[in-house]
Short mmCIF file of C-alpha atoms in Angstrom, two decimals:
data_model
loop_
_atom_site.label_atom_id
_atom_site.label_comp_id
_atom_site.label_asym_id
_atom_site.label_seq_id
_atom_site.Cartn_x
_atom_site.Cartn_y
_atom_site.Cartn_z
CA UNK A 265 -10.47 13.00 -14.43
CA UNK A 266 -13.40 11.12 -15.94
CA UNK A 267 -13.45 8.59 -13.11
CA UNK A 268 -13.73 11.27 -10.44
CA UNK A 269 -16.39 13.23 -12.32
CA UNK A 270 -18.45 10.05 -12.64
CA UNK A 271 -18.02 9.22 -8.94
CA UNK A 272 -18.93 12.76 -7.91
CA UNK A 273 -22.11 12.73 -9.98
CA UNK A 274 -23.14 9.30 -8.69
CA UNK A 275 -22.50 10.27 -5.07
CA UNK A 276 -24.03 13.76 -5.36
CA UNK A 277 -20.83 15.53 -4.34
CA UNK A 278 -20.16 19.24 -4.95
CA UNK A 279 -18.41 20.20 -8.18
CA UNK A 280 -15.08 20.91 -6.49
CA UNK A 281 -14.90 17.27 -5.36
CA UNK A 282 -14.26 16.31 -8.98
CA UNK A 283 -11.68 19.06 -9.52
CA UNK A 284 -8.17 17.74 -9.02
CA UNK A 285 -4.90 19.62 -8.77
CA UNK A 286 -1.99 18.43 -10.88
CA UNK A 287 -0.45 16.71 -7.88
CA UNK A 288 -3.72 14.96 -7.05
CA UNK A 289 -4.12 13.80 -10.65
CA UNK A 290 -0.58 12.42 -10.78
CA UNK A 291 -1.03 10.63 -7.45
CA UNK A 292 -4.23 8.94 -8.61
CA UNK A 293 -2.81 8.05 -12.04
CA UNK A 294 0.20 6.37 -10.44
CA UNK A 295 -2.15 4.56 -8.04
CA UNK A 296 -4.23 3.29 -10.98
CA UNK A 297 -1.11 2.23 -12.88
CA UNK A 298 0.12 0.21 -9.90
CA UNK A 299 -3.24 -1.56 -9.69
CA UNK A 300 -3.74 -2.27 -13.40
CA UNK A 301 -0.23 -2.65 -14.85
CA UNK A 302 -0.11 -6.24 -13.58
CA UNK A 303 -3.15 -7.13 -15.67
CA UNK A 304 -1.32 -6.10 -18.85
CA UNK A 305 1.83 -7.95 -17.83
CA UNK A 306 -0.18 -11.01 -16.79
CA UNK A 307 -2.76 -11.40 -19.57
CA UNK A 308 -1.39 -9.41 -22.53
CA UNK A 309 2.41 -9.39 -22.68
CA UNK A 310 5.01 -9.98 -19.98
CA UNK A 311 7.41 -7.90 -22.08
CA UNK A 312 5.38 -4.82 -21.04
CA UNK A 313 6.95 -4.98 -17.55
CA UNK A 314 9.82 -2.55 -18.06
CA UNK A 315 7.88 0.00 -20.20
CA UNK A 316 5.08 0.15 -17.64
CA UNK A 317 7.48 0.47 -14.72
CA UNK A 318 9.36 3.20 -16.59
CA UNK A 319 6.12 5.09 -17.25
CA UNK A 320 5.09 4.87 -13.61
CA UNK A 321 8.51 5.94 -12.36
CA UNK A 322 8.64 8.89 -14.75
CA UNK A 323 5.26 10.10 -13.48
CA UNK A 324 6.45 9.72 -9.89
CA UNK A 325 9.65 11.66 -10.66
CA UNK A 326 7.64 14.34 -12.44
CA UNK A 327 5.47 14.84 -9.36
CA UNK A 328 8.57 15.24 -7.18
CA UNK A 329 10.07 17.69 -9.71
CA UNK A 330 6.79 19.63 -9.98
CA UNK A 331 6.52 20.00 -6.19
CA UNK A 332 10.17 21.09 -5.95
CA UNK A 333 9.76 23.57 -8.81
CA UNK A 334 6.71 25.15 -7.19
CA UNK A 335 8.47 25.40 -3.84
CA UNK A 336 5.94 23.30 -1.94
CA UNK A 337 8.67 21.37 -0.13
CA UNK A 338 9.35 24.55 1.85
CA UNK A 339 6.03 24.01 3.64
CA UNK A 340 7.76 21.35 5.75
CA UNK A 341 11.36 22.57 5.85
CA UNK A 342 12.56 20.31 8.65
CA UNK A 343 11.08 17.13 7.15
CA UNK A 344 12.40 18.03 3.71
CA UNK A 345 15.86 18.62 5.16
CA UNK A 346 15.89 15.21 6.85
CA UNK A 347 14.70 13.42 3.70
CA UNK A 348 17.24 15.30 1.56
CA UNK A 349 20.07 14.47 3.97
CA UNK A 350 19.00 10.81 3.98
CA UNK A 351 18.95 10.77 0.16
CA UNK A 352 22.46 12.20 -0.04
CA UNK A 353 23.62 9.64 2.52
CA UNK A 354 22.16 6.74 0.53
CA UNK A 355 23.65 8.00 -2.74
CA UNK A 356 27.10 8.54 -1.21
CA UNK A 357 27.08 5.13 0.48
CA UNK A 358 25.98 3.48 -2.75
CA UNK A 359 28.83 5.06 -4.69
CA UNK A 360 31.25 3.95 -1.97
CA UNK A 361 29.92 0.40 -2.35
CA UNK A 362 30.45 0.50 -6.11
CA UNK A 363 34.06 1.60 -5.67
CA UNK A 364 34.97 -0.84 -2.88
CA UNK A 365 33.12 -3.92 -4.12
CA UNK A 366 33.47 -3.39 -7.87
CA UNK A 367 29.70 -3.06 -8.05
CA UNK A 368 27.44 -2.29 -11.00
CA UNK A 369 26.38 1.39 -11.38
CA UNK A 370 23.11 0.25 -12.99
CA UNK A 371 22.26 -1.79 -9.90
CA UNK A 372 23.00 1.30 -7.80
CA UNK A 373 20.50 3.33 -9.85
CA UNK A 374 17.93 0.61 -9.31
CA UNK A 375 18.73 0.69 -5.60
CA UNK A 376 18.30 4.46 -5.39
CA UNK A 377 14.94 4.02 -7.08
CA UNK A 378 13.82 1.43 -4.51
CA UNK A 379 15.24 3.17 -1.45
CA UNK A 380 14.21 6.73 -2.28
CA UNK A 381 11.87 7.43 -5.21
CA UNK A 382 8.50 6.42 -3.79
CA UNK A 383 9.22 7.86 -0.35
CA UNK A 384 9.77 11.19 -2.11
CA UNK A 385 6.66 10.54 -4.21
CA UNK A 386 4.43 9.96 -1.18
CA UNK A 387 5.92 12.93 0.66
CA UNK A 388 5.62 15.23 -2.38
CA UNK A 389 1.97 14.26 -2.84
CA UNK A 390 1.19 14.83 0.83
CA UNK A 391 2.64 18.35 1.03
CA UNK A 392 0.87 19.42 -2.18
CA UNK A 393 -2.50 17.69 -2.44
CA UNK A 394 -5.50 19.59 -1.13
CA UNK A 395 -8.54 18.24 0.68
CA UNK A 396 -10.43 17.56 -2.56
CA UNK A 397 -7.45 15.58 -3.89
CA UNK A 398 -7.31 13.51 -0.70
CA UNK A 399 -11.05 12.86 -0.85
CA UNK A 400 -10.82 11.88 -4.51
CA UNK A 401 -7.95 9.45 -3.91
CA UNK A 402 -9.89 7.88 -1.03
CA UNK A 403 -13.01 7.44 -3.18
CA UNK A 404 -10.94 5.96 -6.02
CA UNK A 405 -9.55 3.43 -3.56
CA UNK A 406 -13.09 2.46 -2.59
CA UNK A 407 -14.16 2.18 -6.22
CA UNK A 408 -11.17 -0.09 -6.92
CA UNK A 409 -12.22 -2.37 -4.07
CA UNK A 410 -15.69 -2.67 -5.61
CA UNK A 411 -14.19 -3.30 -9.04
CA UNK A 412 -11.61 -5.89 -8.00
CA UNK A 413 -13.73 -7.96 -5.61
CA UNK A 414 -15.82 -9.71 -8.33
CA UNK A 415 -12.61 -10.55 -10.19
CA UNK A 416 -11.12 -12.05 -7.03
CA UNK A 417 -14.27 -14.10 -6.44
CA UNK A 418 -14.18 -15.37 -10.03
CA UNK A 419 -10.51 -16.31 -9.63
CA UNK A 420 -11.23 -18.09 -6.36
CA UNK A 421 -13.94 -20.27 -7.90
CA UNK A 422 -11.96 -20.96 -11.10
CA UNK A 423 -9.43 -23.82 -11.38
CA UNK A 424 -5.70 -23.02 -11.16
CA UNK A 425 -5.28 -23.65 -14.88
CA UNK A 426 -7.96 -21.17 -15.93
CA UNK A 427 -6.86 -18.19 -18.03
CA UNK A 428 -7.95 -15.76 -15.35
CA UNK A 429 -5.58 -17.39 -12.84
CA UNK A 430 -2.54 -17.77 -15.07
CA UNK A 431 -0.09 -15.63 -16.99
CA UNK A 432 0.56 -15.66 -20.71
CA UNK A 433 3.95 -17.33 -20.24
CA UNK A 434 3.24 -19.49 -17.18
CA UNK A 435 2.06 -23.06 -16.61
CA UNK A 436 -0.49 -24.39 -14.13
CA UNK A 437 2.16 -25.69 -11.72
CA UNK A 438 3.43 -22.13 -11.22
CA UNK A 439 0.06 -20.84 -9.92
CA UNK A 440 0.07 -20.38 -6.14
CA UNK A 441 -2.71 -22.18 -4.28
CA UNK A 442 -4.17 -21.71 -0.80
CA UNK A 443 -5.08 -25.39 -0.58
CA UNK A 444 -5.18 -28.08 -3.23
CA UNK A 445 -7.32 -26.92 -6.15
CA UNK A 446 -8.02 -23.45 -4.74
CA UNK A 447 -5.86 -20.55 -5.89
CA UNK A 448 -4.51 -17.64 -3.93
CA UNK A 449 -6.22 -14.82 -5.77
CA UNK A 450 -4.15 -12.11 -7.44
CA UNK A 451 -6.80 -9.71 -8.76
CA UNK A 452 -5.26 -7.55 -11.47
CA UNK A 453 -1.78 -8.10 -10.03
CA UNK A 454 0.81 -10.48 -11.43
CA UNK A 455 1.58 -12.02 -8.03
CA UNK A 456 -0.35 -12.78 -4.86
CA UNK A 457 1.50 -10.21 -2.73
CA UNK A 458 0.26 -7.42 -4.99
CA UNK A 459 -3.38 -8.07 -4.14
CA UNK A 460 -2.72 -8.44 -0.40
CA UNK A 461 -0.79 -5.15 -0.28
CA UNK A 462 -3.62 -3.44 -2.15
CA UNK A 463 -6.12 -4.78 0.38
CA UNK A 464 -3.93 -3.45 3.20
CA UNK A 465 -3.78 0.04 1.63
CA UNK A 466 -7.51 0.04 0.93
CA UNK A 467 -8.61 -1.33 4.33
CA UNK A 468 -8.23 1.83 6.49
CA UNK A 469 -9.62 3.94 3.64
CA UNK A 470 -12.62 1.61 3.33
CA UNK A 471 -13.28 1.99 7.05
CA UNK A 472 -13.06 5.76 6.66
CA UNK A 473 -15.65 5.68 3.87
CA UNK A 474 -17.88 3.25 5.76
CA UNK A 475 -17.91 5.39 8.90
CA UNK A 476 -18.34 8.75 7.14
CA UNK A 477 -21.55 10.74 7.38
CA UNK A 478 -23.82 9.87 4.46
CA UNK A 479 -26.37 12.33 3.10
CA UNK A 480 -27.94 10.33 0.27
CA UNK A 481 -28.99 6.76 -0.38
CA UNK A 482 -26.29 6.45 -3.06
CA UNK A 483 -23.61 7.47 -0.59
CA UNK A 484 -24.92 4.91 1.89
CA UNK A 485 -24.94 2.22 -0.80
CA UNK A 486 -21.42 3.12 -1.94
CA UNK A 487 -20.04 3.04 1.60
CA UNK A 488 -21.72 -0.30 2.29
CA UNK A 489 -20.39 -1.74 -0.96
CA UNK A 490 -16.86 -0.58 -0.19
CA UNK A 491 -16.81 -2.27 3.20
CA UNK A 492 -18.54 -5.40 1.90
CA UNK A 493 -16.06 -5.81 -0.93
CA UNK A 494 -13.18 -5.34 1.50
CA UNK A 495 -14.56 -8.27 3.52
CA UNK A 496 -15.19 -10.37 0.40
CA UNK A 497 -11.80 -9.60 -1.14
CA UNK A 498 -10.07 -10.53 2.10
CA UNK A 499 -12.02 -13.76 2.60
CA UNK A 500 -11.30 -15.07 -0.92
CA UNK A 501 -7.69 -13.84 -1.00
CA UNK A 502 -6.31 -17.05 0.47
CA UNK A 503 -3.82 -14.96 2.43
CA UNK A 504 -3.49 -15.54 6.15
CA UNK A 505 -1.81 -12.17 6.55
CA UNK A 506 -4.69 -10.36 4.83
CA UNK A 507 -7.30 -12.12 6.97
CA UNK A 508 -5.46 -11.40 10.23
CA UNK A 509 -4.67 -7.81 9.29
CA UNK A 510 -8.17 -6.88 8.14
CA UNK A 511 -9.75 -8.57 11.14
CA UNK A 512 -7.46 -6.80 13.60
CA UNK A 513 -7.91 -3.43 11.84
CA UNK A 514 -11.71 -3.70 11.92
CA UNK A 515 -11.55 -4.69 15.58
CA UNK A 516 -9.31 -1.73 16.42
CA UNK A 517 -11.57 0.61 14.49
CA UNK A 518 -14.69 -0.57 16.31
CA UNK A 519 -12.94 -0.34 19.67
CA UNK A 520 -11.52 3.08 18.87
CA UNK A 521 -14.89 4.43 17.77
CA UNK A 522 -16.40 3.36 21.08
CA UNK A 523 -13.49 4.66 23.19
CA UNK A 524 -12.58 7.91 21.46
CA UNK A 525 -15.93 9.23 20.23
CA UNK A 526 -17.55 12.03 22.21
CA UNK A 527 -20.15 11.09 24.78
CA UNK A 528 -22.96 12.50 22.62
CA UNK A 529 -21.83 10.34 19.70
CA UNK A 530 -21.41 7.07 21.64
CA UNK A 531 -24.80 5.80 20.48
CA UNK A 532 -24.04 6.47 16.81
CA UNK A 533 -20.63 4.84 17.19
CA UNK A 534 -22.22 1.73 18.71
CA UNK A 535 -24.81 1.49 15.92
CA UNK A 536 -22.09 1.92 13.30
CA UNK A 537 -19.91 -0.73 14.94
CA UNK A 538 -22.77 -3.23 15.05
CA UNK A 539 -23.58 -2.50 11.38
CA UNK A 540 -19.98 -3.10 10.29
CA UNK A 541 -19.70 -6.33 12.25
CA UNK A 542 -23.07 -7.43 10.89
CA UNK A 543 -21.97 -6.86 7.29
CA UNK A 544 -18.72 -8.72 7.93
CA UNK A 545 -20.55 -11.65 9.49
CA UNK A 546 -23.13 -11.79 6.69
CA UNK A 547 -20.54 -12.02 3.92
CA UNK A 548 -18.49 -14.50 5.93
CA UNK A 549 -21.59 -16.73 5.92
CA UNK A 550 -22.20 -16.18 2.20
CA UNK A 551 -18.63 -17.21 1.44
CA UNK A 552 -18.50 -19.99 4.01
CA UNK A 553 -16.48 -22.16 1.61
CA UNK A 554 -13.76 -19.52 1.43
CA UNK A 555 -13.77 -19.23 5.22
CA UNK A 556 -13.33 -23.01 5.50
CA UNK A 557 -10.45 -22.87 3.01
CA UNK A 558 -8.78 -20.15 5.05
CA UNK A 559 -9.18 -22.18 8.23
CA UNK A 560 -7.64 -25.17 6.47
CA UNK A 561 -4.72 -23.03 5.34
CA UNK A 562 -4.17 -21.82 8.92
CA UNK A 563 -4.23 -25.40 10.14
CA UNK A 564 -1.76 -26.62 7.51
CA UNK A 565 0.57 -23.71 8.22
CA UNK A 566 0.48 -24.30 11.98
CA UNK A 567 1.57 -27.89 11.40
CA UNK A 568 4.51 -26.92 9.21
CA UNK A 569 5.89 -23.77 10.85
CA UNK A 570 6.31 -21.97 14.15
CA UNK A 571 4.17 -18.80 14.13
CA UNK A 572 6.38 -16.92 16.62
CA UNK A 573 9.51 -17.83 14.68
CA UNK A 574 7.96 -16.64 11.43
CA UNK A 575 6.87 -13.38 13.07
CA UNK A 576 10.37 -12.73 14.39
CA UNK A 577 11.90 -13.58 11.01
CA UNK A 578 9.58 -11.09 9.32
CA UNK A 579 10.66 -8.20 11.50
CA UNK A 580 14.32 -8.94 12.28
CA UNK A 581 15.32 -11.06 9.28
CA UNK A 582 16.42 -14.62 8.72
CA UNK A 583 18.94 -16.04 11.18
CA UNK A 584 21.50 -16.79 8.46
CA UNK A 585 21.72 -13.21 7.17
CA UNK A 586 24.11 -12.25 9.95
CA UNK A 587 26.64 -14.75 8.60
CA UNK A 588 26.60 -12.89 5.25
CA UNK A 589 26.51 -9.38 6.76
CA UNK A 590 29.37 -6.99 5.96
CA UNK A 591 29.76 -3.44 7.18
CA UNK A 592 29.80 -2.01 3.65
CA UNK A 593 26.92 -4.18 2.40
CA UNK A 594 26.56 -6.20 -0.79
CA UNK A 595 25.19 -3.27 -2.76
CA UNK A 596 22.10 -1.06 -2.61
CA UNK A 597 19.51 -2.46 -5.01
CA UNK A 598 21.08 -5.91 -5.37
CA UNK A 599 18.28 -7.63 -3.45
CA UNK A 600 15.41 -6.23 -5.54
CA UNK A 601 13.46 -8.25 -8.08
CA UNK A 602 14.05 -5.57 -10.72
CA UNK A 603 17.82 -5.89 -10.33
CA UNK A 604 17.46 -9.64 -10.53
CA UNK A 605 15.39 -9.26 -13.71
CA UNK A 606 18.02 -7.00 -15.26
CA UNK A 607 20.81 -9.40 -14.31
CA UNK A 608 19.19 -12.78 -15.02
CA UNK A 609 15.87 -12.15 -16.78
CA UNK A 610 13.96 -13.71 -13.85
CA UNK A 611 12.03 -12.37 -10.86
CA UNK A 612 11.15 -15.75 -9.37
CA UNK A 613 13.58 -15.45 -6.46
CA UNK A 614 15.38 -12.84 -4.33
CA UNK A 615 19.16 -12.80 -4.42
CA UNK A 616 19.99 -11.80 -0.85
CA UNK A 617 17.06 -12.54 1.46
CA UNK A 618 13.32 -13.15 1.48
CA UNK A 619 12.47 -10.66 4.24
CA UNK A 620 12.63 -6.89 4.09
CA UNK A 621 14.75 -6.75 7.24
CA UNK A 622 17.24 -9.18 5.76
CA UNK A 623 17.50 -7.35 2.43
CA UNK A 624 17.92 -3.99 4.15
CA UNK A 625 20.88 -5.16 6.24
CA UNK A 626 22.56 -7.19 3.50
CA UNK A 627 22.18 -4.50 0.85
CA UNK A 628 23.17 -1.55 3.00
CA UNK A 629 25.46 -2.93 5.68
CA UNK A 630 25.77 -0.26 8.38
CA UNK A 631 23.46 1.96 6.32
CA UNK A 632 20.84 -0.77 6.68
CA UNK A 633 20.88 -0.34 10.45
CA UNK A 634 20.56 3.42 10.00
CA UNK A 635 17.59 2.89 7.66
CA UNK A 636 15.92 0.67 10.25
CA UNK A 637 16.43 3.33 12.92
CA UNK A 638 14.98 5.98 10.58
CA UNK A 639 11.95 3.77 9.96
CA UNK A 640 11.34 3.42 13.69
CA UNK A 641 11.66 7.19 14.17
CA UNK A 642 9.13 7.93 11.40
CA UNK A 643 6.73 5.34 12.82
CA UNK A 644 6.97 6.69 16.37
CA UNK A 645 6.43 10.31 15.30
CA UNK A 646 3.58 9.57 12.88
CA UNK A 647 1.78 7.11 15.13
CA UNK A 648 2.18 9.43 18.11
CA UNK A 649 0.61 12.34 16.21
CA UNK A 650 -2.25 10.19 14.93
CA UNK A 651 -2.95 8.85 18.43
CA UNK A 652 -3.03 12.40 19.76
CA UNK A 653 -5.58 13.27 17.06
CA UNK A 654 -7.73 10.27 18.03
CA UNK A 655 -7.62 11.22 21.72
CA UNK A 656 -8.36 14.88 20.99
CA UNK A 657 -11.05 14.65 18.33
CA UNK A 658 -12.09 11.00 18.07
CA UNK A 659 -10.89 10.79 14.44
CA UNK A 660 -9.65 7.22 13.96
CA UNK A 661 -8.61 7.29 10.29
CA UNK A 662 -5.12 8.81 10.86
CA UNK A 663 -4.35 6.21 13.53
CA UNK A 664 -5.53 3.34 11.31
CA UNK A 665 -3.45 4.61 8.40
CA UNK A 666 -0.35 5.01 10.55
CA UNK A 667 -0.73 1.57 12.10
CA UNK A 668 -1.03 0.15 8.57
CA UNK A 669 1.97 2.13 7.38
CA UNK A 670 4.01 1.06 10.40
CA UNK A 671 3.47 -2.60 9.59
CA UNK A 672 4.13 -1.99 5.89
CA UNK A 673 7.30 0.03 6.46
CA UNK A 674 8.81 -2.76 8.55
CA UNK A 675 7.47 -5.90 6.88
CA UNK A 676 6.56 -5.28 3.22
CA UNK A 677 9.10 -5.88 0.46
CA UNK A 678 9.55 -2.15 0.05
CA UNK A 679 13.09 -2.31 -1.35
CA UNK A 680 12.63 -5.71 -2.95
CA UNK A 681 9.41 -5.94 -4.93
CA UNK A 682 8.07 -3.49 -7.50
CA UNK A 683 4.41 -3.39 -6.49
CA UNK A 684 5.10 -3.35 -2.75
CA UNK A 685 7.58 -0.52 -3.27
CA UNK A 686 5.01 1.66 -5.05
CA UNK A 687 2.16 0.73 -2.69
CA UNK A 688 4.36 1.71 0.24
CA UNK A 689 4.89 5.17 -1.27
CA UNK A 690 1.15 5.54 -1.91
CA UNK A 691 0.34 4.47 1.64
CA UNK A 692 2.95 6.95 2.95
CA UNK A 693 1.17 9.70 1.06
CA UNK A 694 -2.22 8.72 2.49
CA UNK A 695 -0.79 8.51 6.03
CA UNK A 696 0.77 11.98 5.81
CA UNK A 697 -2.39 13.45 4.28
CA UNK A 698 -4.44 12.06 7.15
CA UNK A 699 -2.42 14.22 9.56
CA UNK A 700 -3.22 17.30 7.49
CA UNK A 701 -6.93 16.50 7.10
CA UNK A 702 -7.82 14.28 10.08
CA UNK A 703 -11.54 15.09 10.19
CA UNK A 704 -12.24 15.50 6.47
CA UNK A 705 -15.88 15.14 5.38
CA UNK A 706 -15.71 12.40 2.74
CA UNK A 707 -19.24 13.12 1.51
CA UNK A 708 -19.50 16.92 1.79
CA UNK A 709 -22.86 18.67 1.49
CA UNK A 710 -23.73 19.48 -2.12
CA UNK A 711 -24.33 23.19 -2.63
CA UNK A 712 -27.61 23.88 -4.42
CA UNK A 713 -28.07 27.29 -5.99
CA UNK A 714 -31.41 28.93 -5.47
#
C-alpha cells in the first residue's frame, strides 16, 4: 500500500515493513474505511451511507472467507470451534424469534451482521496477519492520530454552525456541544461517538509507539507526534469518557512500565514515563481553554446526574429494560441504528435501549444473558494472558489493549451503532495480535547491504 511504503521510507524501516499480506491489506483498508466513510456521509452525501457500509462489510466478509479458504482458522481449532458454535446458536435463536414473534427476516440479517461479522473479522485478521502486518496497522493508527488531530482542533475552535462541524442535511441546532458555543468534535466521523471510539482504539497503540525503541530522529519525532496528538485529540474532544479513559490508560502504562520492567531497565522506564507526562502536561497548558471547557462539562454533568448511577446503567443496562424483557427477546438486530434506518429512514434514536447491556438483553432475551457470559469469559481469558505476559516480560501493550477491549466489549454500542461495531472488531483484532506478538519491535533495524 502506498501509505505504508511512504511511512516506511520516512521512518527508515526495512523493506519488509512495507510489504503487506492480503489479510493485512484488507484489515488496514477496512480500518481506513471506518475512519473516513463518515467524512463522505457528513460533507458530501448522506445517501452514501448504505453503499459505504456495504463495501466495508463485503471486504470484511471477504477476509473471513479468504482465511477460511486458506485453512488458517485451523491454527486455533478450539477458539474457532467456540466461535462457530456461538454463530450457529445466534442464527438458530434468531430464526426462532422470527417464527415466534412474526419478525422481519431482513432485521435478522442485520442482527447477524452486528452480532457476528466483525467478531469474525477481527479473529480472522488476528490468526492470519504476520508481524509486519501488525506493525503496519499500528503505524497507520498513529498516522491517523496525527492526521485527525488538526481537524479536531479546527472543529473545536469553529462555531457550531460552521461547515466543518455540520452535515450536508443538518441544521445548527442538531450539532452536539460540550458547553454553550463549543462543539463536541467529531473528526471525520458523522457522530461524536465515532471519534471517541477511534481515540480509544488508538490510545494503547499510541503508547506502544511512544515507548518503542527509536533508532532515528524521524522515528523519535513520529513517536512524539503520535503521543502528542493523542493528548490534543482527547483534550479537544469534549468527551468526558475520552478524557477519563486516556488519562487512566496513560497512568496505568506509566505505573506498569515502572513495576514490570526489568531492574536494568528501570531507569529507562522512569525517563520514558517522565517524558510522556511532560508532553501531556505541555499540551494541556497549550490548550488550556479546552481543559477549562472539559472541567466545565464535568461540573455541569455532576450537577445533573449521579456518576455511580450512570456507571451502573452503562454496564448493567437501564432499570426499565427488565420490565420489557422477554425470554425469547424482541429480535436480534432490532435495536441497531441500521435496522432503525431501514425501518424508518432515521438513525437519531435507538428503538430498544440506549445502553449496550440493555440492547443485548432486549434483543436476545435468554441469548442476551449467554452473550454477556461469553463476553466475560473472553475478557477474563484475554486479560489473564496479557497480564501474564506483562509479569513475565514487562511488555505492557497486550495488557493495555485487553483492558481497552474489555471496556469496549461491555460498554460500546457494539450491536447498536455502525462505527462502534466495526471499531470493536478492529480492536479485537489488535488485542488478539498483541498476544501473538507481545514484544514486537515497532521500529526494527534497517538492514543495509554492504
